[in-house]
């Protein structure tokens, strides 16, 4: 006698399904960017270690996780085509629990941000607006790869970096050097976001999601992703030289050269190697972020 699976008939999601829909593997970039902001501030970290830990939790397990479950909820029809095994389209998160989890994580995130101070709360409001606007109608920034990837890059890298620096300096606006690095690495993250779109071309095409691979084709989108990742880092190198930080500039230059080597292999077969390049290339990319953060820290 055949019995229905628990994933289909359950009234509540299992903890394992909730953990999966929060996509812990995606928490690293904003947590790292927040840490870069902390380092770039030039302030003693141990003196404010509780604030630093709370900020890292806010950036990753709360804010980033919220954006992930919101995205999975509003992408459930696309995922049913591309990745039907995911928790929501598979039924392991039943009914409207994807929406309920989105609202719960949004509330908890904003409560912690409020407890950390008005500046952090303001940045969290902006980040949360981007997170919902990225996936949810009527804005649904991700419907166009140019705007959606920019919004994600700013949220994951720029806002997290600026928030980390601002927390350490008592809520004031960080110096121009910090803002410049946060902006440039946000722009570079646009290319990183494009790498995630190669695995969803069929579903995006059917659901009229105009990702860059859909708009430009596989090869065109791959070239744009590499260019958008590389050019901001070249500007960072130039800025570090202008700030009299040649050692840091050379180190970031080495980081960029390593990425260029990976890019050449990626461009040979973009669709098959997008995940490979995302794993290796992003790891190298964020190394340059921290090198730059230490350069600005020594300026302070």
Coordinates of C-alpha atoms in Angstrom, one line a residue:
X1 CA 0.0 0.0 0.0
X2 CA 1.5 3.3 -1.0
X3 CA 1.5 6.1 1.5
X4 CA 1.8 9.8 0.8
X5 CA 5.2 11.3 1.7
X6 CA 5.4 13.6 4.8
X7 CA 6.7 16.4 2.6
X8 CA 3.4 16.6 0.8
X9 CA 1.0 16.1 3.6
X10 CA 2.7 17.9 6.5
X11 CA 1.0 21.0 7.9
X12 CA 4.2 22.5 9.2
X13 CA 7.7 22.6 7.7
X14 CA 10.4 20.4 9.2
X15 CA 13.4 22.2 10.8
X16 CA 15.7 20.7 8.2
X17 CA 13.5 22.2 5.4
X18 CA 13.5 25.6 7.1
X19 CA 17.3 25.5 7.4
X20 CA 17.6 24.6 3.8
X21 CA 15.3 27.4 2.5
X22 CA 17.4 29.9 4.5
X23 CA 20.4 28.9 2.3
X24 CA 23.3 29.1 4.9
X25 CA 25.9 28.9 2.1
X26 CA 24.8 32.4 1.0
X27 CA 25.4 34.0 4.3
X28 CA 29.1 34.3 3.9
X29 CA 29.3 37.3 1.5
X30 CA 27.4 39.8 3.7
X31 CA 29.0 38.5 6.9
X32 CA 32.4 39.0 5.2
X33 CA 31.5 42.4 3.9
X34 CA 30.4 43.5 7.4
X35 CA 33.7 42.2 8.8
X36 CA 35.5 44.2 6.1
X37 CA 33.6 47.3 7.3
X38 CA 34.6 46.6 10.9
X39 CA 38.3 46.2 9.9
X40 CA 38.3 49.3 7.7
X41 CA 37.0 51.5 10.5
X42 CA 40.3 51.4 12.2
X43 CA 38.7 51.0 15.6
X44 CA 39.7 48.4 18.2
X45 CA 37.6 45.4 17.6
X46 CA 37.8 43.6 20.9
X47 CA 36.5 46.7 22.7
X48 CA 33.2 46.2 20.9
X49 CA 33.2 42.5 20.3
X50 CA 29.5 41.9 21.3
X51 CA 28.4 44.5 18.7
X52 CA 30.5 42.9 16.1
X53 CA 29.1 39.4 16.7
X54 CA 25.5 40.8 16.7
X55 CA 26.2 42.6 13.5
X56 CA 27.6 39.5 11.8
X57 CA 24.5 37.6 12.9
X58 CA 22.3 40.3 11.5
X59 CA 24.1 40.4 8.2
X60 CA 24.1 36.6 7.6
X61 CA 21.6 34.4 9.4
X62 CA 19.0 37.1 9.6
X63 CA 19.1 39.7 6.7
X64 CA 20.7 37.5 4.1
X65 CA 18.5 34.5 5.1
X66 CA 15.4 36.7 4.9
X67 CA 16.3 37.6 1.3
X68 CA 16.8 34.0 0.4
X69 CA 13.5 32.7 1.7
X70 CA 11.7 35.7 0.2
X71 CA 13.3 34.9 -3.1
X72 CA 12.4 31.2 -2.9
X73 CA 8.8 32.0 -2.1
X74 CA 8.3 34.3 -5.0
X75 CA 10.4 32.1 -7.3
X76 CA 8.5 28.9 -6.5
X77 CA 7.0 28.6 -10.0
X78 CA 10.4 29.1 -11.6
X79 CA 12.0 26.7 -9.2
X80 CA 9.3 24.1 -10.0
X81 CA 10.8 24.0 -13.5
X82 CA 14.5 24.5 -12.7
X83 CA 14.9 22.9 -9.3
X84 CA 11.8 21.1 -8.2
X85 CA 13.6 19.4 -5.3
X86 CA 13.8 22.7 -3.4
X87 CA 11.8 22.9 -0.1
X88 CA 8.9 25.0 -1.4
X89 CA 8.2 23.5 -4.8
X90 CA 8.7 20.0 -3.5
X91 CA 6.1 20.6 -0.7
X92 CA 8.6 20.1 2.2
X93 CA 7.6 23.6 3.2
X94 CA 3.9 23.3 2.7
X95 CA 1.1 25.8 2.0
X96 CA 2.0 29.5 2.6
X97 CA 4.8 28.7 5.1
X98 CA 7.3 30.2 2.7
X99 CA 5.6 33.6 3.1
X100 CA 5.2 33.2 6.8
X101 CA 8.9 32.4 7.3
X102 CA 9.7 35.5 5.2
X103 CA 7.7 37.7 7.5
X104 CA 9.1 36.1 10.7
X105 CA 12.7 36.5 9.6
X106 CA 12.0 40.1 8.5
X107 CA 10.6 40.9 11.9
X108 CA 13.4 39.4 13.9
X109 CA 16.0 41.1 11.7
X110 CA 14.5 44.5 12.2
X111 CA 14.1 44.0 15.9
X112 CA 17.9 43.2 16.3
X113 CA 18.8 46.1 14.0
X114 CA 16.7 48.4 16.1
X115 CA 18.5 47.2 19.3
X116 CA 21.9 47.9 17.7
X117 CA 21.0 51.6 17.2
X118 CA 19.3 54.0 14.8
X119 CA 22.0 53.9 12.1
X120 CA 22.0 50.1 11.9
X121 CA 18.2 50.1 11.9
X122 CA 18.1 52.6 9.0
X123 CA 20.6 50.5 6.9
X124 CA 18.6 47.4 7.8
X125 CA 15.4 49.1 6.5
X126 CA 17.1 49.9 3.2
X127 CA 18.5 46.4 2.9
X128 CA 15.2 44.8 3.7
X129 CA 13.4 47.0 1.1
X130 CA 15.9 45.8 -1.5
X131 CA 15.5 42.2 -0.4
X132 CA 11.7 42.3 -0.8
X133 CA 11.9 44.5 -3.9
X134 CA 14.3 42.1 -5.5
X135 CA 11.9 39.2 -5.5
X136 CA 8.4 40.5 -4.9
X137 CA 6.0 42.3 -7.2
X138 CA 5.4 45.0 -8.2
X139 CA 9.1 45.9 -8.3
X140 CA 10.7 42.4 -8.7
X141 CA 14.1 43.8 -9.6
X142 CA 15.3 40.4 -10.5
X143 CA 13.0 40.4 -13.5
X144 CA 15.8 42.3 -15.2
X145 CA 19.4 41.1 -14.7
X146 CA 20.9 44.6 -14.9
X147 CA 18.8 46.1 -12.0
X148 CA 18.4 42.9 -10.0
X149 CA 22.1 42.0 -9.9
X150 CA 23.0 45.6 -9.0
X151 CA 20.4 45.6 -6.1
X152 CA 21.8 42.3 -4.8
X153 CA 25.4 43.5 -5.0
X154 CA 24.6 46.7 -3.1
X155 CA 22.7 44.8 -0.5
X156 CA 25.2 42.0 0.0
X157 CA 28.4 44.0 -0.2
X158 CA 28.0 47.8 0.0
X159 CA 25.3 48.1 2.8
X160 CA 26.9 45.4 4.9
X161 CA 30.4 47.0 4.6
X162 CA 29.1 50.5 5.4
X163 CA 27.1 49.2 8.3
X164 CA 30.1 47.4 9.8
X165 CA 32.2 50.6 9.6
X166 CA 29.5 52.8 10.9
X167 CA 28.8 50.6 13.9
X168 CA 32.4 50.8 15.0
X169 CA 32.6 54.6 14.7
X170 CA 29.5 55.3 16.7
X171 CA 27.0 55.6 13.9
X172 CA 28.7 58.4 12.0
X173 CA 29.1 58.3 8.2
X174 CA 32.3 56.5 7.3
X175 CA 35.1 58.3 5.5
X176 CA 35.1 58.7 1.7
X177 CA 37.8 56.0 1.2
X178 CA 35.5 53.4 3.0
X179 CA 32.5 54.5 0.9
X180 CA 34.5 54.2 -2.3
X181 CA 35.6 50.7 -1.6
X182 CA 32.1 49.6 -0.5
X183 CA 30.7 51.0 -3.8
X184 CA 33.3 49.5 -6.0
X185 CA 33.1 46.0 -4.5
X186 CA 29.3 46.3 -4.7
X187 CA 29.6 46.9 -8.5
X188 CA 31.9 44.0 -8.8
X189 CA 29.4 41.8 -7.1
X190 CA 27.0 42.5 -10.0
X191 CA 29.1 40.1 -12.0
X192 CA 29.1 37.5 -9.2
X193 CA 25.3 37.6 -9.2
X194 CA 25.2 36.9 -12.9
X195 CA 27.1 33.7 -12.4
X196 CA 24.1 32.4 -10.4
X197 CA 21.8 32.9 -13.4
X198 CA 23.4 30.4 -15.7
X199 CA 21.8 27.4 -13.9
X200 CA 18.2 28.8 -14.4
X201 CA 18.1 29.8 -18.1
X202 CA 15.2 27.5 -19.0
X203 CA 13.0 28.5 -16.2
X204 CA 13.9 32.2 -16.5
X205 CA 13.0 32.0 -20.2
X206 CA 9.7 30.4 -19.7
X207 CA 8.7 32.7 -16.8
X208 CA 10.0 35.9 -18.6
X209 CA 12.7 36.6 -16.1
X210 CA 15.2 38.7 -18.2
X211 CA 18.5 37.6 -16.6
X212 CA 21.6 38.5 -18.4
X213 CA 22.1 35.0 -19.9
X214 CA 18.6 35.3 -21.2
X215 CA 19.1 38.8 -22.6
X216 CA 22.7 38.5 -23.9
X217 CA 23.1 34.8 -24.4
X218 CA 25.4 32.5 -22.5
X219 CA 28.7 33.8 -24.0
X220 CA 27.7 37.5 -23.9
X221 CA 26.6 37.2 -20.3
X222 CA 29.8 35.4 -19.3
X223 CA 31.9 38.2 -20.8
X224 CA 29.9 40.9 -19.1
X225 CA 30.2 39.1 -15.8
X226 CA 33.9 38.9 -16.0
X227 CA 34.2 42.5 -17.1
X228 CA 32.0 43.8 -14.3
X229 CA 33.9 41.8 -11.8
X230 CA 37.3 42.9 -13.0
X231 CA 37.0 46.6 -13.7
X232 CA 36.0 47.8 -10.2
X233 CA 39.0 45.9 -8.8
X234 CA 41.3 47.7 -11.3
X235 CA 39.9 51.0 -9.9
X236 CA 40.5 49.8 -6.4
X237 CA 44.2 49.1 -7.3
X238 CA 44.5 52.6 -8.7
X239 CA 43.0 54.1 -5.6
X240 CA 45.3 52.2 -3.3
X241 CA 48.3 53.5 -5.2
X242 CA 46.9 57.0 -4.9
X243 CA 46.5 56.6 -1.1
X244 CA 50.2 55.6 -0.9
X245 CA 49.4 51.9 -0.2
X246 CA 51.6 50.2 -2.9
X247 CA 51.9 46.9 -1.1
X248 CA 48.2 46.6 -0.7
X249 CA 47.7 47.6 -4.3
X250 CA 50.1 44.9 -5.5
X251 CA 48.4 42.3 -3.3
X252 CA 45.0 43.2 -4.8
X253 CA 46.6 43.1 -8.3
X254 CA 47.8 39.5 -7.6
X255 CA 44.2 38.7 -6.5
X256 CA 42.9 40.1 -9.8
X257 CA 45.4 38.2 -11.9
X258 CA 44.3 34.9 -10.3
X259 CA 40.7 35.7 -11.1
X260 CA 41.6 36.5 -14.7
X261 CA 43.2 33.1 -15.0
X262 CA 40.0 31.5 -13.7
X263 CA 37.9 33.7 -16.0
X264 CA 39.8 32.5 -19.1
X265 CA 38.9 28.9 -18.2
X266 CA 35.3 29.9 -17.4
X267 CA 34.8 31.6 -20.7
X268 CA 35.7 28.4 -22.5
X269 CA 32.5 26.8 -21.3
X270 CA 30.5 29.3 -19.3
X271 CA 27.3 27.3 -18.6
X272 CA 29.1 24.2 -17.4
X273 CA 31.7 26.1 -15.3
X274 CA 29.6 28.9 -13.8
X275 CA 29.3 27.1 -10.5
X276 CA 33.0 26.2 -10.5
X277 CA 34.0 29.8 -11.2
X278 CA 31.6 31.1 -8.6
X279 CA 33.1 28.9 -5.9
X280 CA 36.8 29.7 -6.7
X281 CA 36.5 33.1 -8.1
X282 CA 34.4 34.6 -5.4
X283 CA 36.7 33.2 -2.7
X284 CA 39.6 35.1 -4.4
X285 CA 37.5 38.2 -4.9
X286 CA 36.6 38.5 -1.2
X287 CA 40.3 38.1 -0.3
X288 CA 40.9 41.4 -2.2
X289 CA 38.1 43.0 -0.2
X290 CA 39.8 42.3 3.1
X291 CA 43.2 43.4 1.8
X292 CA 41.6 46.7 0.8
X293 CA 39.9 47.0 4.2
X294 CA 43.3 46.7 6.0
X295 CA 44.7 49.3 3.7
X296 CA 42.0 51.8 4.7
X297 CA 42.4 50.8 8.3
X298 CA 46.0 51.8 8.3
X299 CA 45.0 55.1 6.8
X300 CA 42.8 55.8 9.8

